[in-house]
Every structure is written in structure tokens, then in C-alpha cells.
Coordinates of C-alpha atoms in Angstrom, one line a residue:
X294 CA 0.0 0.0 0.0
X295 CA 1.5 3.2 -0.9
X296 CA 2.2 5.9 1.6
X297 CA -0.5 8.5 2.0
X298 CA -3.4 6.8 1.0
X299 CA -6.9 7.4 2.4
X300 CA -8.8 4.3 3.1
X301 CA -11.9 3.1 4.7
X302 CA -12.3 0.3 6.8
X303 CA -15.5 -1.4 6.9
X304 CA -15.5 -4.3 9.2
X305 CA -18.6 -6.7 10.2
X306 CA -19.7 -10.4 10.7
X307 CA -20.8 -10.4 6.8
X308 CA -23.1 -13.4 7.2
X309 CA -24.2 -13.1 4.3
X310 CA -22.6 -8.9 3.4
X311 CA -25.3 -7.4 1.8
X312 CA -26.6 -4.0 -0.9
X313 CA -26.5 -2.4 2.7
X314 CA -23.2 -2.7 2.7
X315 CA -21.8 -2.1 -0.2
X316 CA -23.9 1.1 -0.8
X317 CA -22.6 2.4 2.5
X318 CA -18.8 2.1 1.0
X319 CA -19.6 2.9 -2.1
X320 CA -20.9 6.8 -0.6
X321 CA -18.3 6.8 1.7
X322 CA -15.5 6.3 -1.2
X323 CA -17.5 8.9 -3.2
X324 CA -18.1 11.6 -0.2
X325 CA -14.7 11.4 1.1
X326 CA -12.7 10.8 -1.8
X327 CA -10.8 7.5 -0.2
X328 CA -8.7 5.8 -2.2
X329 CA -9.5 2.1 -1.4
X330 CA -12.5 0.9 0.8
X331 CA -11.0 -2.4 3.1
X332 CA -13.9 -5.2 3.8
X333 CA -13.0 -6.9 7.1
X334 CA -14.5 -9.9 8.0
X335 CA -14.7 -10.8 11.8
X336 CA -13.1 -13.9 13.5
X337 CA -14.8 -13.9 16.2
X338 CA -17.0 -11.1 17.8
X339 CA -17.8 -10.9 21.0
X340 CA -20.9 -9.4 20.5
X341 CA -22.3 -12.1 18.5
X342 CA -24.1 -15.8 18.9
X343 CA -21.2 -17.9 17.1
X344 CA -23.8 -20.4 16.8
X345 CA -25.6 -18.3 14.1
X346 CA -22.6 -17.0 11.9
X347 CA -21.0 -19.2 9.7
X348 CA -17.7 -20.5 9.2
X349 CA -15.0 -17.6 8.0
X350 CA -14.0 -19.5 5.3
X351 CA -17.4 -19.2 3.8
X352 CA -17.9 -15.5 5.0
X353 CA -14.6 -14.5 3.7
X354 CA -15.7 -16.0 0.2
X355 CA -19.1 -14.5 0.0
X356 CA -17.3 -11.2 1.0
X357 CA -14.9 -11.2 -1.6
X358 CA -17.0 -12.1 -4.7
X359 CA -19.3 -9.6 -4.1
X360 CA -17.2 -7.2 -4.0
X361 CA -14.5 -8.8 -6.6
X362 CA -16.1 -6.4 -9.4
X363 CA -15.4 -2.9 -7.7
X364 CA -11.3 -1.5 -8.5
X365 CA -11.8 0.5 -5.4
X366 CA -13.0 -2.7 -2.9
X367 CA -10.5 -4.8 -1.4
X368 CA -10.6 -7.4 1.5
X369 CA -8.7 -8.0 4.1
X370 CA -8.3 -11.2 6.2
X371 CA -6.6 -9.2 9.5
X372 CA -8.9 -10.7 11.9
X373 CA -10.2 -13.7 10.7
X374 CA -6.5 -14.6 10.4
X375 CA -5.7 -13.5 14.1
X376 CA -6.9 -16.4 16.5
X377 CA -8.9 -15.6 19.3
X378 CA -12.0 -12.7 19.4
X379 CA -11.6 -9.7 16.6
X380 CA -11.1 -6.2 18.6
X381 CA -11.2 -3.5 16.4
X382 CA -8.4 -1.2 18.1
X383 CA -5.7 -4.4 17.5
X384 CA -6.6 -4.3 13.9
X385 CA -6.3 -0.7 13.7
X386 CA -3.0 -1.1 15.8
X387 CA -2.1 -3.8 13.3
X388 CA -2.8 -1.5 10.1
X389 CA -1.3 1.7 11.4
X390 CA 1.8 0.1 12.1
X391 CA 2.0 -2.0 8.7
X392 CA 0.9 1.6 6.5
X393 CA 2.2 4.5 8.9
X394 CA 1.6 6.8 6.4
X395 CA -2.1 5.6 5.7
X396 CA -5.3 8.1 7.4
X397 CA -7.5 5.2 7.8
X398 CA -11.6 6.4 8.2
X399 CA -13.7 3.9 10.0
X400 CA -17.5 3.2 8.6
X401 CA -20.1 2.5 11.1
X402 CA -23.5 2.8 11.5
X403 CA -25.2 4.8 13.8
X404 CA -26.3 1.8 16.1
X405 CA -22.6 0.6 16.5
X406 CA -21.5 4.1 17.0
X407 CA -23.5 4.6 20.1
X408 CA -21.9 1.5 21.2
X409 CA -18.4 2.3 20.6
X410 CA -17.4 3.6 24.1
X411 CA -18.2 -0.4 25.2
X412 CA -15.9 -1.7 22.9
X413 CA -12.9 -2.1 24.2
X414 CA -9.8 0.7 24.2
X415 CA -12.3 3.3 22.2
X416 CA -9.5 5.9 22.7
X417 CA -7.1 4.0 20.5
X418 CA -10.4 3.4 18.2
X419 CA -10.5 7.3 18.0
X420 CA -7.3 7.8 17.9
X421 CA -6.2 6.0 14.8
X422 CA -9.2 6.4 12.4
X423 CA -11.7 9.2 11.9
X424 CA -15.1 8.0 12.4
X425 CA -17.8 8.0 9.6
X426 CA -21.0 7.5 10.7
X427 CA -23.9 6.5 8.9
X428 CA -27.7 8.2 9.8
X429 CA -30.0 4.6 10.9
X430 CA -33.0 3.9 11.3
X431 CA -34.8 4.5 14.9
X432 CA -31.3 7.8 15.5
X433 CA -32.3 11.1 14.8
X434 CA -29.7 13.5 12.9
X435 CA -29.5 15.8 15.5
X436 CA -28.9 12.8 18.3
X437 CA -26.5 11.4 16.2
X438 CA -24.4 15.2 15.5
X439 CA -24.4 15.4 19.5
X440 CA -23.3 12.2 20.0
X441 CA -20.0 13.3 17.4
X442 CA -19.8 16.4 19.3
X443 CA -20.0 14.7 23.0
X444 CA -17.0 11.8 22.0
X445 CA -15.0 14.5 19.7
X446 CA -14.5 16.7 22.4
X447 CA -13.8 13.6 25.3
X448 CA -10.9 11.7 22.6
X449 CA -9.9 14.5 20.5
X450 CA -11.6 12.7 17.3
X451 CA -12.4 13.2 14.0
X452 CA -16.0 12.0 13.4
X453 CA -18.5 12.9 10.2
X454 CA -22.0 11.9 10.1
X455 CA -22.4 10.6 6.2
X456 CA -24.7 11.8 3.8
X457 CA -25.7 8.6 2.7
X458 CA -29.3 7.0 2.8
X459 CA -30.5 4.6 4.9
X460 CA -30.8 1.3 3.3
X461 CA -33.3 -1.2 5.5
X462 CA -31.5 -4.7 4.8
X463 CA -30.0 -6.5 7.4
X464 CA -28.4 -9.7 8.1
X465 CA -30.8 -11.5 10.2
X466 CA -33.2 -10.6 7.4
X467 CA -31.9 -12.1 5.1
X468 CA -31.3 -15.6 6.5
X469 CA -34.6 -15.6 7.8
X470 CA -35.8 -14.8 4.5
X471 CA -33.8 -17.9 2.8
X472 CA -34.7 -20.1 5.8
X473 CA -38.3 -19.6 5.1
X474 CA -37.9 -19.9 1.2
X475 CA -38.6 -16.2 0.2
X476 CA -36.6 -14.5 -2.5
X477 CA -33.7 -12.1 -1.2
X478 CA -32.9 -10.9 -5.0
X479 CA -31.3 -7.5 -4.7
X480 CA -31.0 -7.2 -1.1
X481 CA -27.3 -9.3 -1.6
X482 CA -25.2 -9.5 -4.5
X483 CA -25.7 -12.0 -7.4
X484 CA -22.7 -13.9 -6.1
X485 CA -23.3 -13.7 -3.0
X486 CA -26.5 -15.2 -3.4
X487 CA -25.0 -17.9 -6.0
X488 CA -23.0 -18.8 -3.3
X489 CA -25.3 -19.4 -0.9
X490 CA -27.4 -21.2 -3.5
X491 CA -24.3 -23.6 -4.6
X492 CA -23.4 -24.8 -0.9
X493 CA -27.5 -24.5 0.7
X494 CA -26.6 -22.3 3.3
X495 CA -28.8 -20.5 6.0
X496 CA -31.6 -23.6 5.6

């Protein structure tokens, strides 16, 4: 990675990633003029049922065909390839000191950013990425801009609320969806859902 760059970092359990998604990076790319979006995967999140996310392997695939097509997505096996659970601040750790030069700007939505002072070491979060923040369903604008204003003034951050639409997919929606037998055409990528259709998953 050359020196200098600007990239984003979106990170989740991808099971399945989703239009959601990719929309999200895709604005954030445009609004911000980054230079590469990163896809990250999780290992293992401590905030999550492992019993209902699949294997990485299979996450790691769906990830990366459906973004295979885009010359500004790329993705990045940091934490699935780190054993243990996937802390965010490590992998920032991990990045900053791989790409010194690198401003790295971390995509969230507005539900994990209300969480962020639970994860753990939020002032090295804050520290090493600017925050971009995406409006969600059930946040108002102006909770969400006090929010910013509240943790930029307590860790010295940079955080932007995106101007980027709020796209109603989620996860849990979707396997629900395939469990029952209902069609999840354009909420997930046509690989993705080939994928899913070639190896039967979330029946």
C-alpha cells in the first residue's frame, strides 16, 4: 500500500454482506474521496451468537465475490487470520503500524456508533481512524451530531456523520428470509447469493 493513501475500513460479521453494505462504502468512497474501501471480515466477535454466523472460510468467500467487481474494494483477512476474538483497536493497531503513512476512516453505522465507548480501548479506536458515521434507522440527525460532538471533544476525534441513505436490509433478514424460502434478489449480490445457493446455506 503506498504511503499517504486514504482508506476506509468497513468491518462486520458479513453473514451473508449485503446491498447495505456495499452502498454504504460505495458513498463513503464517493463523499470522502478515499482511495481504497478495506472489507474486514470478523473472526470472532464478542458481540455475536457464534452459533448463528458461519464458518470464515465461507464468510470470507461471500465477501470477496461480491465485491471482486469494484477497483476501489478490497478485503482483508486481518482478523479472521488472528486467533482468538476480533477487537477492532488491534486491527487498527495492526494496520497503522503495517501503513504508517495511511489516514485510515472507520464506517459505522449509527447503532454501533452509540456503542463504541463499550468496545474495548475506544481511545485508540479514535485515535487512529476518523469516524464516519452513517444516519440509521430508529437515531435522529441531530442525536447522532451530538453524539459526534460529545466523544469528539472527550478523545480528541475526527468523526462525520455521512450523507448517505439509509438502506433497511440487514443480516438477520436475510437468512430468515432464505430459511423460510422467500426471494432475497437485490438485497445481496448476485454472487453472494450464488454462493449461498451452490453450498445451501442458512436452511
Amino acid at each position: 500500500m503506498k504511503p499517504g493513501k486514504k482508506v476506509g475500513i468497513i468491518g462486520g460479521t458479513f453473514n451473508p454482506i449485503h446491498m447495505g453494505h456495499l452502498i454504504l462504502a460505495e458513498n463513503a468512497w464517493n463523499e470522502y474521496e478515499l482511495d481504497e474501501i478495506l472489507f474486514i471480515p470478523t473472526g470472532i466477535s464478542h458481540f455475536k451468537d457464534p452459533a448463528v454466523v458461519l464458518d470464515k472460510k465461507k464468510r470470507i468467500a461471500m465477501t470477496g465475490g461480491a465485491i471482486e467487481d469494484n477497483p476501489h474494494f478490497a478485503l482483508s483477512t486481518i482478523e479472521t487470520d488472528r486467533p482468538g476474538n476480533s477487537y477492532t483497536y488491534e486491527t487498527l493497531e495492526e494496520l497503522k503500524d503495517m501503513n504508517p503513512d495511511t489516514d485510515y476512516y472507520l464506517i459505522v453505522g449509527a447503532d454501533a456508533f452509540f456503542q463504541m465507548e463499550e468496545w474495548l480501548h475506544p481511545e485508540i479506536i479514535m485515535k487512529d481512524a476518523r469516524i464516519l458515521v452513517a444516519v440509521r434507522r430508529g437515531q435522529s440527525l441531530e442525536e447522532l451530531e451530538a453524539k459526534a460532538k460529545e466523544l469528539m471533544e472527550k478523545y480528541s476525534s475526527e468523526i462525520y456523520v455521512l450523507k448517505t441513505p439509509y438502506i433497511d436490509i440487514s443480516s438477520t433478514e436475510i437468512r430468515d428470509r432464505i430459511k423460510k424460502g422467500k426471494s432475497v434478489r437485490y438485497m445481496i449480490a448476485d454472487r453472494t447469493l450464488e454462493y449461498i445457493e451452490k453450498f445451501d446455506l442458512y436452511r
